[in-house]
Tab-separated table of C-alpha atoms in Angstrom:
chain	number	residue	atom	x	y	z
A	1389	ALA	CA	-6.854	14.927	-17.176
A	1390	MET	CA	-3.584	16.398	-18.367
A	1391	PRO	CA	-1.175	14.128	-20.267
A	1392	ILE	CA	2.214	13.484	-18.638
A	1393	ALA	CA	5.286	12.479	-20.634
A	1394	GLN	CA	8.177	10.965	-18.663
A	1395	PHE	CA	11.857	10.677	-19.487
A	1396	GLU	CA	14.358	8.748	-17.389
A	1397	ASN	CA	18.074	9.304	-17.832
A	1398	SER	CA	19.816	5.941	-17.478
A	1399	ASP	CA	22.986	7.313	-19.073
A	1400	GLU	CA	25.806	8.413	-16.764
A	1401	THR	CA	26.029	11.834	-18.408
A	1402	PRO	CA	23.354	14.493	-17.848
A	1403	LEU	CA	20.585	14.686	-20.425
A	1404	THR	CA	19.319	17.943	-21.891
A	1405	LEU	CA	15.538	17.986	-22.240
A	1406	THR	CA	14.159	20.702	-24.515
A	1407	VAL	CA	10.436	21.473	-24.518
A	1408	GLN	CA	9.102	22.867	-27.802
A	1409	PRO	CA	7.742	25.132	-29.133
A	1410	TRP	CA	8.960	27.140	-26.113
A	1411	GLY	CA	12.650	26.188	-26.441
A	1412	ASP	CA	12.991	25.705	-22.669
A	1413	HIS	CA	15.923	23.542	-21.555
A	1414	TYR	CA	16.121	21.280	-18.483
A	1415	ILE	CA	19.104	19.239	-17.303
A	1416	VAL	CA	18.155	15.706	-16.215
A	1417	PRO	CA	20.937	14.099	-14.126
A	1418	HIS	CA	21.875	10.412	-14.157
A	1419	LEU	CA	18.970	8.195	-12.943
A	1420	ALA	CA	16.608	11.163	-12.545
A	1421	VAL	CA	13.128	11.190	-14.095
A	1422	ALA	CA	11.686	14.283	-15.770
A	1423	GLY	CA	7.957	14.675	-16.253
A	1424	ILE	CA	6.200	17.124	-18.519
A	1425	ARG	CA	2.540	17.732	-17.825
A	1426	TYR	CA	0.712	19.758	-20.416
A	1427	SER	CA	-2.784	20.983	-21.137
A	1428	LEU	CA	-4.348	20.631	-24.548
A	1429	ARG	CA	-6.804	23.045	-26.032
A	1430	PRO	CA	-10.405	21.823	-25.743
A	1431	SER	CA	-11.144	19.135	-28.357
A	1432	ALA	CA	-7.510	19.170	-29.597
A	1433	ASP	CA	-5.826	15.865	-30.407
A	1434	ASP	CA	-2.595	15.148	-28.568
A	1435	ARG	CA	0.057	15.530	-31.273
A	1436	SER	CA	3.101	15.425	-29.019
A	1437	TYR	CA	6.252	13.759	-30.220
A	1438	THR	CA	9.755	13.107	-29.002
A	1439	GLU	CA	13.070	13.287	-30.807
A	1440	VAL	CA	16.001	11.522	-29.145
A	1441	ALA	CA	19.684	12.108	-29.865
A	1442	LYS	CA	22.856	11.367	-27.925
A	1443	GLY	CA	22.614	13.358	-24.693
A	1444	SER	CA	19.400	15.130	-25.589
A	1445	VAL	CA	15.652	14.723	-25.846
A	1446	GLU	CA	13.409	17.184	-27.596
A	1447	PHE	CA	9.753	17.009	-26.620
A	1448	TRP	CA	7.215	18.897	-28.698
A	1449	CYS	CA	3.582	19.310	-27.692
A	1450	ASN	CA	0.678	21.256	-29.102
A	1451	ALA	CA	-0.305	22.601	-25.689
A	1452	ASP	CA	-1.207	26.011	-24.318
A	1453	THR	CA	0.864	25.511	-21.186
A	1454	TYR	CA	3.098	22.904	-19.609
A	1455	GLU	CA	5.078	22.283	-16.453
A	1456	CYS	CA	8.209	20.230	-15.906
A	1457	GLU	CA	9.157	18.371	-12.729
A	1458	ILE	CA	12.406	16.487	-12.191
A	1459	VAL	CA	12.554	13.744	-9.570
A	1460	TYR	CA	16.071	13.005	-8.409
A	1461	PRO	CA	17.108	9.404	-7.734
A	1462	SER	CA	17.001	8.069	-4.186
A	1463	VAL	CA	20.177	6.930	-2.432
A	1464	PHE	CA	18.879	3.335	-2.674
A	1465	ARG	CA	18.362	3.664	-6.446
A	1466	GLN	CA	21.873	5.078	-6.915
A	1467	LEU	CA	23.396	2.328	-4.757
A	1468	SER	CA	21.444	-0.420	-6.553
A	1469	TRP	CA	22.547	0.914	-9.938
A	1470	ASP	CA	26.184	1.136	-8.816
A	1471	ILE	CA	26.441	-2.403	-7.423
A	1472	CYS	CA	24.631	-3.857	-10.442
A	1473	VAL	CA	26.529	-2.015	-13.183
A	1474	ASN	CA	29.942	-1.946	-11.505
A	1475	GLY	CA	29.806	-5.211	-9.578
A	1476	GLY	CA	27.273	-7.436	-11.316
A	1477	TRP	CA	25.099	-7.673	-8.154
A	1478	CYS	CA	21.794	-7.213	-9.990
A	1479	GLY	CA	19.775	-9.990	-8.358
A	1480	GLY	CA	19.087	-13.548	-9.390
A	1481	ILE	CA	16.753	-16.497	-8.959
A	1482	VAL	CA	16.002	-17.460	-5.355
A	1483	ASP	CA	13.643	-20.393	-4.670
A	1484	GLY	CA	12.530	-20.217	-8.318
A	1485	ASN	CA	11.657	-16.499	-8.184
A	1486	PRO	CA	13.452	-13.498	-9.701
A	1487	THR	CA	14.846	-11.664	-6.667
A	1488	THR	CA	16.671	-8.400	-6.002
A	1489	VAL	CA	18.059	-7.141	-2.704
A	1490	ASP	CA	14.999	-4.855	-2.477
A	1491	ASP	CA	12.817	-7.986	-2.079
A	1492	LEU	CA	14.803	-9.168	0.949
A	1493	LEU	CA	15.498	-5.993	2.910
A	1494	PRO	CA	13.504	-5.371	6.101
A	1495	ARG	CA	10.900	-2.600	5.788
A	1496	THR	CA	11.323	-1.289	9.347
A	1497	GLY	CA	14.173	-0.796	11.784
A	1498	ARG	CA	17.751	-0.171	10.731
A	1499	ILE	CA	19.657	-1.717	7.845
A	1500	SER	CA	23.392	-2.084	8.405
A	1501	ALA	CA	26.001	-2.121	5.661
A	1502	ARG	CA	26.817	-5.727	6.623
A	1503	LYS	CA	23.168	-6.866	6.433
A	1504	PHE	CA	22.746	-5.091	3.098
A	1505	ALA	CA	25.851	-6.838	1.737
A	1506	GLU	CA	24.709	-10.265	2.975
A	1507	LEU	CA	21.187	-9.875	1.558
A	1508	THR	CA	22.577	-8.612	-1.766
A	1509	MET	CA	24.578	-11.816	-2.113
A	1510	VAL	CA	21.598	-13.974	-1.105
A	1511	ALA	CA	19.372	-12.120	-3.621
A	1512	ASP	CA	21.967	-12.852	-6.291
A	1513	GLY	CA	21.451	-16.574	-5.713
A	1514	TRP	CA	24.475	-17.329	-3.518
A	1515	PRO	CA	24.127	-20.996	-2.495
A	1516	ASN	CA	22.663	-21.476	1.000
A	1517	ASP	CA	25.261	-24.091	1.904
A	1518	GLU	CA	28.215	-21.860	0.945
A	1519	GLN	CA	29.714	-19.261	3.237
A	1520	LEU	CA	29.470	-15.716	1.885
A	1521	GLU	CA	32.850	-14.556	0.591
A	1522	GLU	CA	34.396	-11.814	2.692
A	1523	LYS	CA	35.918	-9.938	-0.289
A	1524	TYR	CA	32.450	-9.465	-1.834
A	1525	LEU	CA	30.909	-8.541	1.510
A	1526	ARG	CA	33.616	-5.902	2.046
A	1527	TRP	CA	33.087	-4.434	-1.447
A	1528	LEU	CA	29.293	-4.276	-1.028
A	1529	GLN	CA	29.611	-2.763	2.470
A	1530	ALA	CA	31.977	-0.110	1.127
A	1531	LYS	CA	29.489	0.773	-1.632
A	1532	PHE	CA	26.702	1.030	0.970
A	1533	VAL	CA	28.746	3.414	3.130
A	1534	GLN	CA	29.846	5.414	0.067
A	1535	HIS	CA	26.224	6.053	-0.975
A	1536	VAL	CA	24.492	6.206	2.406
A	1537	GLY	CA	27.259	8.074	4.207
A	1538	ALA	CA	26.917	5.866	7.294
A	1539	ASN	CA	27.192	2.241	8.447
A	1540	SER	CA	23.428	1.915	8.854
A	1541	VAL	CA	20.255	3.619	7.743
A	1542	ASP	CA	16.570	3.725	8.683
A	1543	ALA	CA	14.797	1.141	6.506
A	1544	GLU	CA	11.664	3.212	5.830
A	1545	GLU	CA	13.700	6.236	4.764
A	1546	PHE	CA	16.061	4.114	2.638
A	1547	LEU	CA	13.344	2.144	0.841
A	1548	ARG	CA	10.633	4.737	0.359
A	1549	ASP	CA	9.143	4.426	-3.085
A	1550	ILE	CA	10.715	6.374	-5.885
A	1551	GLU	CA	8.423	9.271	-6.497
A	1552	GLN	CA	7.056	9.807	-9.969
A	1553	PRO	CA	6.875	13.305	-11.431
A	1554	PHE	CA	3.595	14.894	-10.361
A	1555	GLY	CA	3.108	11.792	-8.185
A	1556	ASN	CA	0.824	13.522	-5.714
A	1557	ALA	CA	-1.138	15.366	-8.379
A	1558	SER	CA	-4.814	14.682	-8.651
A	1559	SER	CA	-5.936	14.199	-12.212
């Protein structure tokens, strides 16, 4: 099996990933995940290490070869990040369980901007006996349309699992 190192960029500015000793540079955009898969010499110990600085990651490995794969964030991931960071809609406790909108969305059919907004508020712990506030619904719907580019989306396409680098690789 080949080791895989992963780096996720949660910062809003792009991250520069440098792989040493080759000196190769890769740009990792906001919310993307970079994977480096490398092969060690037979019987070699894995002596890889990572150095992190503002806006950059340097990954060094004692490998003969390596490959880098960057997985870009899904529309759902970008939307979820936006509404959480910029609106505080990160999820809450529903019926005693930690809940995010992802837990409540239907897995098949179409998801409308309105339904997404309503379920986001429910996932945040909005009281059942209180009417959902229109100003929040409008803001969440606008964010949905901004990211999705439409008023509704196919649920399976929207919610497909975030791929991991080398996700389909057999080890």
